[in-house]
Amino acid sequence: MYPLPDGLFAARNQWYIAAWSEEVSRNPMERWILDEPVALYRKENGEAVALEGRCPHRGFPLGKSRVVGDNVQCGYHGITFHSDGSCAAIPSQPAIPAACRLKAYPLVEQWKWLWIWMGDPALADESLIPHEDELGLTDGDHVIASGGYDLVAGRYMLLHDNLFDLTHVGYLHMPNIGAGGGAQDTVPEIRTGPNWISSLYTQRNVDIPQFFSRLQNHTGKVDRLQGLKLFLPCLHMGGSQIFLPQGEDGRPGKRLGSLRVYHGVTPATRDSSHYFFAIGQSWSDDPAASQELFDYNRRSTFQEDMMATECIEEMIQKMGGRLSEILVKADVACVTGRRMFERMIRAELSADTADRGTLTTTG
Amino acid sequence: MYPLPDGLFAARNQWYIAAWSEEVSRNPMERWILDEPVALYRKENGEAVALEGRCPHRGFPLGKSRVVGDNVQCGYHGITFHSDGSCAAIPSQPAIPAACRLKAYPLVEQWKWLWIWMGDPALADESLIPHEDELGLTDGDHVIASGGYDLVAGRYMLLHDNLFDLTHVGYLHMPNIGAGGGAQDTVPEIRTGPNWISSLYTQRNVDIPQFFSRLQNHTGKVDRLQGLKLFLPCLHMGGSQIFLPQGEDGRPGKRLGSLRVYHGVTPATRDSSHYFFAIGQSWSDDPAASQELFDYNRRSTFQEDMMATECIEEMIQKMGGRLSEILVKADVACVTGRRMFERMIRAELSADTADRGTLTTTG
Amino acid sequence: MYPLPDGLFAARNQWYIAAWSEEVSRNPMERWILDEPVALYRKENGEAVALEGRCPHRGFPLGKSRVVGDNVQCGYHGITFHSDGSCAAIPSQPAIPAACRLKAYPLVEQWKWLWIWMGDPALADESLIPHEDELGLTDGDHVIASGGYDLVAGRYMLLHDNLFDLTHVGYLHMPNIGAGGGAQDTVPEIRTGPNWISSLYTQRNVDIPQFFSRLQNHTGKVDRLQGLKLFLPCLHMGGSQIFLPQGEDGRPGKRLGSLRVYHGVTPATRDSSHYFFAIGQSWSDDPAASQELFDYNRRSTFQEDMMATECIEEMIQKMGGRLSEILVKADVACVTGRRMFERMIRAELSADTADRGTLTTTG
């Protein structure tokens, strides 16, 4: 489905952010992920659990049910499931039919996120989750404010499209972080790895953005580096740094300040997405400074990104599900990134077909 | 459609509760029944009328029109219909085309309900309506509070599913009538007749439910009988009785109290339903005691039943209209009851086919 | 689609009212017309512009973007378009791909309306727009209050149906302008031209409508003329005049008063419409008198017309998109008018086919 080719939605054998750690408690929570209902809760020892969120008996949502000990008990007729998805009890009978069980999704808590694996559990390799060190969450260089969450009424690839093309900063975010300069006149340098893609925008000798200027009480020309690195399929790590202009010798000027922004994008249903965000800054050890920055962007930048996503989703729906488009130079990351998503999904579909082939051969 | 086989919705040659008597007045009311618009109003002599709710001229809803004498006059262009559905007047012409008429639905007022027959009027036999004596509405044993109504955003069979399986009492209604004991550990005894099915749950020597305990100021062990009898296709009559434990001689103990609950379930559209309810009690002649019970359950038990129904409807819609399910012993009434609905609908479809066969033969 | 034959929606090579002049400013406005998004704004010299409202890059709505000079700049990534639809700038590249342009719709400001041509610009002939003199807007006989606008949740032909058949005045508008008499007992005299249809209702020696009676402090019998003239496809000009009864010599009595009502109906999407209205009266030079009349009807008559339209749209949707209907004598304008719409759309489709035929022949 747009902007991917017809029939392609999302890869399943991947880690996605399911929730902020702090969102999941002893009260189960319902969250749709990859068009499936998931029930999230914590066991008595605090360990988080992700189970199929639909009772196989009558379809009642387990995310609207209750936790008893380490089990989840359906809020309708009381059928109870262990945290591994097996059935613990059926009130009216001692026998447990084989079909009476829930999918249990591998779930890993890392930093402040819960990462879920919606595909084949046998393939769930924790080492594929972007590590908190790799993400710059542990280097002490930035103080992070976290916990941003919104359910966005738009398909997940539109949020990736948004992040792939930072020329939007100078326009969509003109009233706030875009004012005073942006990435709008540059084409980024793209790099890719097996499961990541990064884009870097370099601007020399431009006006300091009003946003930085105000925060750091500095005026005049600066060099600016902005970039994003997406760890497929879910997490964008973004940075924005301001330097004094480089000298004639080409050596970089002094760094005036640095921002880090984290955007988690998880498909909820086919036309809605979970959006997780955090933001950090380098210039103050005071968490209140980060929180102020977070609050400011939650009210402005992130709202604008979601507005654009939802406007385009609405346009797609009104146009009957399709949207013609033209590509420009600034879309280099977008084009490359979409192809990576497409390859990732197709590889999974081919593997499924190969599996079935094997089964047929041996059958 | 789920939970019935594909293509089966609801039987038409049956009596359904269309409304509470008190809902229908000289101002017409629109109510969708079996996916058709119906206009309900009263004639000058008080007799209630049910007509097709769509003007054949331009489709304006007659349930949003006005009554003139015993007729309904379309609120758009004034075409007027007698209470038998025939056209009384067309403002712009004296001639009345044959097609300018409304279906008139047989409508019977019994106890406080208006029963409607949506199918072939020639088959409408009033004696098929469950009689108020049979329903225990006239025996004076219980004081009834009535008039409960809600439009539920879920298909009607989900409300029947709810009532077929009382194990839900101990879970869905745990915070109120389920507390202190329930039907959850028993499989009911099922009985069926040509157009009814009953389930009876017997619990010996269990804790008195908190609900009864509080109302009757009694503590300790009791015997409990709960049951429901559905008069297909529409009305469930439920009872819940508490006794002192039976003696060693097997003779029942003294009855401490008894509740009666009436649930009317009428298909509105394919995915919404009308829900009518009333409740009565045996321990006080004061109607205020029944009204308090009614108000309590309207705020709690009935809300929970509707919440479960609407959650499952939403789940079905999100799953693309289908829901796989497993059956457990507690589903004995559900399985039997669904089959009765299926047979009832199929019999009607077969009769239609047979009719057409006859017509062809004689034609 | 109903009430037109299947597959017919609306003619494109026609002038439609897009907006009131006063609605369009230097801030762009989004308005869907004929199921297409349109961005409306004014250039620095005040000239109004209508452009395709979807950026060809990523589909962001240009009606939610910003105007820079005489251009519109996409609010997402800053691609900028001249008022003729050609691309002025792409931030990341100097080259402008041929496909990077917007449709520019011919737009004409006449009286207080902006008229848009959604079809082939080469065919846009301003002389086809009903002239303000022809519309009685310049004769000084009536003082007009204008600016009425609503988005109606119903297909545009239902609003035309409403205006084609004034028998609705005596019923739908019974509480206000219908009280005391109406067109309900007469069949109108119909006249048609190449692109217009008029209906005239004459009533002799009827009670003065309460509405006029109150406004003009007059009681007793009157002659009443009511009529509407539709300039296809969009604008109805209506009139309602009250005279003292004509004498035995057949000469008309003194005119007591006259109303003029203008209804603009423009398809928004397939099931919604823009409704523009204005109203004028002859008996007072005080604009406040017209404004009072306008406000009164905005709260009553127009609300009733929209309510009827939305009720019927909802009925159509619930009936699966189709509505059977019967026709009565009062439908003479409706039948004739619908056929004119049908012919207009079919002529356009034939011309398209002929064009393609030519292209094939010469190709």
mmCIF file with all atom_site columns, N, CA, C and O in Angstrom, chain C residues 114-141:
data_model
loop_
_atom_site.group_PDB
_atom_site.id
_atom_site.type_symbol
_atom_site.label_atom_id
_atom_site.label_alt_id
_atom_site.label_comp_id
_atom_site.label_asym_id
_atom_site.label_entity_id
_atom_site.label_seq_id
_atom_site.pdbx_PDB_ins_code
_atom_site.Cartn_x
_atom_site.Cartn_y
_atom_site.Cartn_z
_atom_site.occupancy
_atom_site.B_iso_or_equiv
_atom_site.pdbx_formal_charge
_atom_site.auth_seq_id
_atom_site.auth_comp_id
_atom_site.auth_asym_id
_atom_site.auth_atom_id
_atom_site.pdbx_PDB_model_num
ATOM 1   N N  . LEU C 1 114 ? -17.315 33.883 -6.328  1.00 0.00 ? 114 LEU C N  1
ATOM 2   C CA . LEU C 1 114 ? -16.210 33.403 -7.140  1.00 0.00 ? 114 LEU C CA 1
ATOM 3   C C  . LEU C 1 114 ? -16.695 32.156 -7.866  1.00 0.00 ? 114 LEU C C  1
ATOM 4   O O  . LEU C 1 114 ? -17.090 31.172 -7.233  1.00 0.00 ? 114 LEU C O  1
ATOM 5   N N  . TRP C 1 115 ? -16.665 32.246 -9.202  1.00 0.00 ? 115 TRP C N  1
ATOM 6   C CA . TRP C 1 115 ? -17.147 31.140 -10.041 1.00 0.00 ? 115 TRP C CA 1
ATOM 7   C C  . TRP C 1 115 ? -15.938 30.363 -10.556 1.00 0.00 ? 115 TRP C C  1
ATOM 8   O O  . TRP C 1 115 ? -15.001 30.942 -11.087 1.00 0.00 ? 115 TRP C O  1
ATOM 9   N N  . ILE C 1 116 ? -15.995 29.045 -10.427 1.00 0.00 ? 116 ILE C N  1
ATOM 10  C CA . ILE C 1 116 ? -14.871 28.204 -10.831 1.00 0.00 ? 116 ILE C CA 1
ATOM 11  C C  . ILE C 1 116 ? -15.290 27.275 -11.975 1.00 0.00 ? 116 ILE C C  1
ATOM 12  O O  . ILE C 1 116 ? -16.445 26.849 -12.049 1.00 0.00 ? 116 ILE C O  1
ATOM 13  N N  . TRP C 1 117 ? -14.318 26.985 -12.845 1.00 0.00 ? 117 TRP C N  1
ATOM 14  C CA . TRP C 1 117 ? -14.531 26.072 -13.986 1.00 0.00 ? 117 TRP C CA 1
ATOM 15  C C  . TRP C 1 117 ? -13.592 24.893 -13.767 1.00 0.00 ? 117 TRP C C  1
ATOM 16  O O  . TRP C 1 117 ? -12.378 25.026 -13.882 1.00 0.00 ? 117 TRP C O  1
ATOM 17  N N  . MET C 1 118 ? -14.148 23.734 -13.430 1.00 0.00 ? 118 MET C N  1
ATOM 18  C CA . MET C 1 118 ? -13.322 22.583 -13.058 1.00 0.00 ? 118 MET C CA 1
ATOM 19  C C  . MET C 1 118 ? -12.886 21.754 -14.263 1.00 0.00 ? 118 MET C C  1
ATOM 20  O O  . MET C 1 118 ? -12.051 20.863 -14.132 1.00 0.00 ? 118 MET C O  1
ATOM 21  N N  . GLY C 1 119 ? -13.465 22.005 -15.426 1.00 0.00 ? 119 GLY C N  1
ATOM 22  C CA . GLY C 1 119 ? -13.185 21.178 -16.600 1.00 0.00 ? 119 GLY C CA 1
ATOM 23  C C  . GLY C 1 119 ? -12.061 21.727 -17.456 1.00 0.00 ? 119 GLY C C  1
ATOM 24  O O  . GLY C 1 119 ? -11.089 22.312 -16.951 1.00 0.00 ? 119 GLY C O  1
ATOM 25  N N  . ASP C 1 120 ? -12.201 21.555 -18.761 1.00 0.00 ? 120 ASP C N  1
ATOM 26  C CA . ASP C 1 120 ? -11.181 21.969 -19.716 1.00 0.00 ? 120 ASP C CA 1
ATOM 27  C C  . ASP C 1 120 ? -11.117 23.498 -19.765 1.00 0.00 ? 120 ASP C C  1
ATOM 28  O O  . ASP C 1 120 ? -12.078 24.147 -20.189 1.00 0.00 ? 120 ASP C O  1
ATOM 29  N N  . PRO C 1 121 ? -9.996  24.096 -19.380 1.00 0.00 ? 121 PRO C N  1
ATOM 30  C CA . PRO C 1 121 ? -9.924  25.569 -19.344 1.00 0.00 ? 121 PRO C CA 1
ATOM 31  C C  . PRO C 1 121 ? -10.181 26.200 -20.709 1.00 0.00 ? 121 PRO C C  1
ATOM 32  O O  . PRO C 1 121 ? -10.689 27.328 -20.790 1.00 0.00 ? 121 PRO C O  1
ATOM 33  N N  . ALA C 1 122 ? -9.860  25.468 -21.770 1.00 0.00 ? 122 ALA C N  1
ATOM 34  C CA . ALA C 1 122 ? -10.054 26.035 -23.110 1.00 0.00 ? 122 ALA C CA 1
ATOM 35  C C  . ALA C 1 122 ? -11.527 26.300 -23.389 1.00 0.00 ? 122 ALA C C  1
ATOM 36  O O  . ALA C 1 122 ? -11.871 27.107 -24.253 1.00 0.00 ? 122 ALA C O  1
ATOM 37  N N  . LEU C 1 123 ? -12.397 25.631 -22.658 1.00 0.00 ? 123 LEU C N  1
ATOM 38  C CA . LEU C 1 123 ? -13.837 25.780 -22.913 1.00 0.00 ? 123 LEU C CA 1
ATOM 39  C C  . LEU C 1 123 ? -14.503 26.793 -21.984 1.00 0.00 ? 123 LEU C C  1
ATOM 40  O O  . LEU C 1 123 ? -15.703 27.039 -22.078 1.00 0.00 ? 123 LEU C O  1
ATOM 41  N N  . ALA C 1 124 ? -13.710 27.368 -21.093 1.00 0.00 ? 124 ALA C N  1
ATOM 42  C CA . ALA C 1 124 ? -14.301 28.237 -20.065 1.00 0.00 ? 124 ALA C CA 1
ATOM 43  C C  . ALA C 1 124 ? -14.719 29.572 -20.677 1.00 0.00 ? 124 ALA C C  1
ATOM 44  O O  . ALA C 1 124 ? -13.874 30.405 -20.992 1.00 0.00 ? 124 ALA C O  1
ATOM 45  N N  . ASP C 1 125 ? -15.989 29.766 -20.811 1.00 0.00 ? 125 ASP C N  1
ATOM 46  C CA . ASP C 1 125 ? -16.527 30.965 -21.443 1.00 0.00 ? 125 ASP C CA 1
ATOM 47  C C  . ASP C 1 125 ? -17.271 31.765 -20.369 1.00 0.00 ? 125 ASP C C  1
ATOM 48  O O  . ASP C 1 125 ? -18.331 31.355 -19.897 1.00 0.00 ? 125 ASP C O  1
ATOM 49  N N  . GLU C 1 126 ? -16.708 32.905 -20.008 1.00 0.00 ? 126 GLU C N  1
ATOM 50  C CA . GLU C 1 126 ? -17.292 33.700 -18.916 1.00 0.00 ? 126 GLU C CA 1
ATOM 51  C C  . GLU C 1 126 ? -18.730 34.114 -19.183 1.00 0.00 ? 126 GLU C C  1
ATOM 52  O O  . GLU C 1 126 ? -19.503 34.344 -18.249 1.00 0.00 ? 126 GLU C O  1
ATOM 53  N N  . SER C 1 127 ? -19.060 34.202 -20.457 1.00 0.00 ? 127 SER C N  1
ATOM 54  C CA . SER C 1 127 ? -20.413 34.683 -20.759 1.00 0.00 ? 127 SER C CA 1
ATOM 55  C C  . SER C 1 127 ? -21.478 33.678 -20.342 1.00 0.00 ? 127 SER C C  1
ATOM 56  O O  . SER C 1 127 ? -22.669 33.987 -20.326 1.00 0.00 ? 127 SER C O  1
ATOM 57  N N  . LEU C 1 128 ? -21.036 32.460 -20.009 1.00 0.00 ? 128 LEU C N  1
ATOM 58  C CA . LEU C 1 128 ? -21.996 31.453 -19.555 1.00 0.00 ? 128 LEU C CA 1
ATOM 59  C C  . LEU C 1 128 ? -22.419 31.661 -18.101 1.00 0.00 ? 128 LEU C C  1
ATOM 60  O O  . LEU C 1 128 ? -23.383 31.057 -17.640 1.00 0.00 ? 128 LEU C O  1
ATOM 61  N N  . ILE C 1 129 ? -21.663 32.476 -17.385 1.00 0.00 ? 129 ILE C N  1
ATOM 62  C CA . ILE C 1 129 ? -22.025 32.732 -15.985 1.00 0.00 ? 129 ILE C CA 1
ATOM 63  C C  . ILE C 1 129 ? -23.285 33.603 -15.957 1.00 0.00 ? 129 ILE C C  1
ATOM 64  O O  . ILE C 1 129 ? -23.359 34.605 -16.663 1.00 0.00 ? 129 ILE C O  1
ATOM 65  N N  . PRO C 1 130 ? -24.273 33.202 -15.164 1.00 0.00 ? 130 PRO C N  1
ATOM 66  C CA . PRO C 1 130 ? -25.481 34.034 -15.097 1.00 0.00 ? 130 PRO C CA 1
ATOM 67  C C  . PRO C 1 130 ? -25.096 35.461 -14.695 1.00 0.00 ? 130 PRO C C  1
ATOM 68  O O  . PRO C 1 130 ? -24.367 35.665 -13.715 1.00 0.00 ? 130 PRO C O  1
ATOM 69  N N  . HIS C 1 131 ? -25.572 36.438 -15.447 1.00 0.00 ? 131 HIS C N  1
ATOM 70  C CA . HIS C 1 131 ? -25.150 37.821 -15.218 1.00 0.00 ? 131 HIS C CA 1
ATOM 71  C C  . HIS C 1 131 ? -25.926 38.434 -14.054 1.00 0.00 ? 131 HIS C C  1
ATOM 72  O O  . HIS C 1 131 ? -27.095 38.145 -13.844 1.00 0.00 ? 131 HIS C O  1
ATOM 73  N N  . GLU C 1 132 ? -25.266 39.306 -13.331 1.00 0.00 ? 132 GLU C N  1
ATOM 74  C CA . GLU C 1 132 ? -25.901 39.893 -12.152 1.00 0.00 ? 132 GLU C CA 1
ATOM 75  C C  . GLU C 1 132 ? -27.160 40.693 -12.511 1.00 0.00 ? 132 GLU C C  1
ATOM 76  O O  . GLU C 1 132 ? -28.083 40.787 -11.704 1.00 0.00 ? 132 GLU C O  1
ATOM 77  N N  . ASP C 1 133 ? -27.201 41.247 -13.726 1.00 0.00 ? 133 ASP C N  1
ATOM 78  C CA . ASP C 1 133 ? -28.428 41.951 -14.127 1.00 0.00 ? 133 ASP C CA 1
ATOM 79  C C  . ASP C 1 133 ? -29.568 40.940 -14.317 1.00 0.00 ? 133 ASP C C  1
ATOM 80  O O  . ASP C 1 133 ? -30.693 41.149 -13.838 1.00 0.00 ? 133 ASP C O  1
ATOM 81  N N  . GLU C 1 134 ? -29.254 39.864 -15.024 1.00 0.00 ? 134 GLU C N  1
ATOM 82  C CA . GLU C 1 134 ? -30.224 38.798 -15.260 1.00 0.00 ? 134 GLU C CA 1
ATOM 83  C C  . GLU C 1 134 ? -30.738 38.229 -13.931 1.00 0.00 ? 134 GLU C C  1
ATOM 84  O O  . GLU C 1 134 ? -31.861 37.754 -13.824 1.00 0.00 ? 134 GLU C O  1
ATOM 85  N N  . LEU C 1 135 ? -29.875 38.276 -12.930 1.00 0.00 ? 135 LEU C N  1
ATOM 86  C CA . LEU C 1 135 ? -30.217 37.706 -11.623 1.00 0.00 ? 135 LEU C CA 1
ATOM 87  C C  . LEU C 1 135 ? -30.988 38.695 -10.749 1.00 0.00 ? 135 LEU C C  1
ATOM 88  O O  . LEU C 1 135 ? -31.340 38.376 -9.611  1.00 0.00 ? 135 LEU C O  1
ATOM 89  N N  . GLY C 1 136 ? -31.204 39.894 -11.284 1.00 0.00 ? 136 GLY C N  1
ATOM 90  C CA . GLY C 1 136 ? -31.946 40.878 -10.497 1.00 0.00 ? 136 GLY C CA 1
ATOM 91  C C  . GLY C 1 136 ? -31.154 41.423 -9.325  1.00 0.00 ? 136 GLY C C  1
ATOM 92  O O  . GLY C 1 136 ? -31.718 41.870 -8.335  1.00 0.00 ? 136 GLY C O  1
ATOM 93  N N  . LEU C 1 137 ? -29.842 41.374 -9.430  1.00 0.00 ? 137 LEU C N  1
ATOM 94  C CA . LEU C 1 137 ? -29.020 41.837 -8.312  1.00 0.00 ? 137 LEU C CA 1
ATOM 95  C C  . LEU C 1 137 ? -28.703 43.320 -8.428  1.00 0.00 ? 137 LEU C C  1
ATOM 96  O O  . LEU C 1 137 ? -28.153 43.916 -7.502  1.00 0.00 ? 137 LEU C O  1
ATOM 97  N N  . THR C 1 138 ? -29.028 43.897 -9.590  1.00 0.00 ? 138 THR C N  1
ATOM 98  C CA . THR C 1 138 ? -28.614 45.289 -9.833  1.00 0.00 ? 138 THR C CA 1
ATOM 99  C C  . THR C 1 138 ? -29.797 46.209 -10.066 1.00 0.00 ? 138 THR C C  1
ATOM 100 O O  . THR C 1 138 ? -29.602 47.399 -10.300 1.00 0.00 ? 138 THR C O  1
ATOM 101 N N  . ASP C 1 139 ? -31.028 45.688 -9.983  1.00 0.00 ? 139 ASP C N  1
ATOM 102 C CA . ASP C 1 139 ? -32.165 46.527 -10.369 1.00 0.00 ? 139 ASP C CA 1
ATOM 103 C C  . ASP C 1 139 ? -32.647 47.424 -9.238  1.00 0.00 ? 139 ASP C C  1
ATOM 104 O O  . ASP C 1 139 ? -33.532 48.254 -9.436  1.00 0.00 ? 139 ASP C O  1
ATOM 105 N N  . GLY C 1 140 ? -32.099 47.250 -8.049  1.00 0.00 ? 140 GLY C N  1
ATOM 106 C CA . GLY C 1 140 ? -32.469 48.127 -6.954  1.00 0.00 ? 140 GLY C CA 1
ATOM 107 C C  . GLY C 1 140 ? -33.848 47.841 -6.379  1.00 0.00 ? 140 GLY C C  1
ATOM 108 O O  . GLY C 1 140 ? -34.286 48.491 -5.434  1.00 0.00 ? 140 GLY C O  1
ATOM 109 N N  . ASP C 1 141 ? -34.528 46.843 -6.949  1.00 0.00 ? 141 ASP C N  1
ATOM 110 C CA . ASP C 1 141 ? -35.881 46.536 -6.484  1.00 0.00 ? 141 ASP C CA 1
ATOM 111 C C  . ASP C 1 141 ? -35.857 45.841 -5.121  1.00 0.00 ? 141 ASP C C  1
ATOM 112 O O  . ASP C 1 141 ? -36.806 45.939 -4.353  1.00 0.00 ? 141 ASP C O  1
#
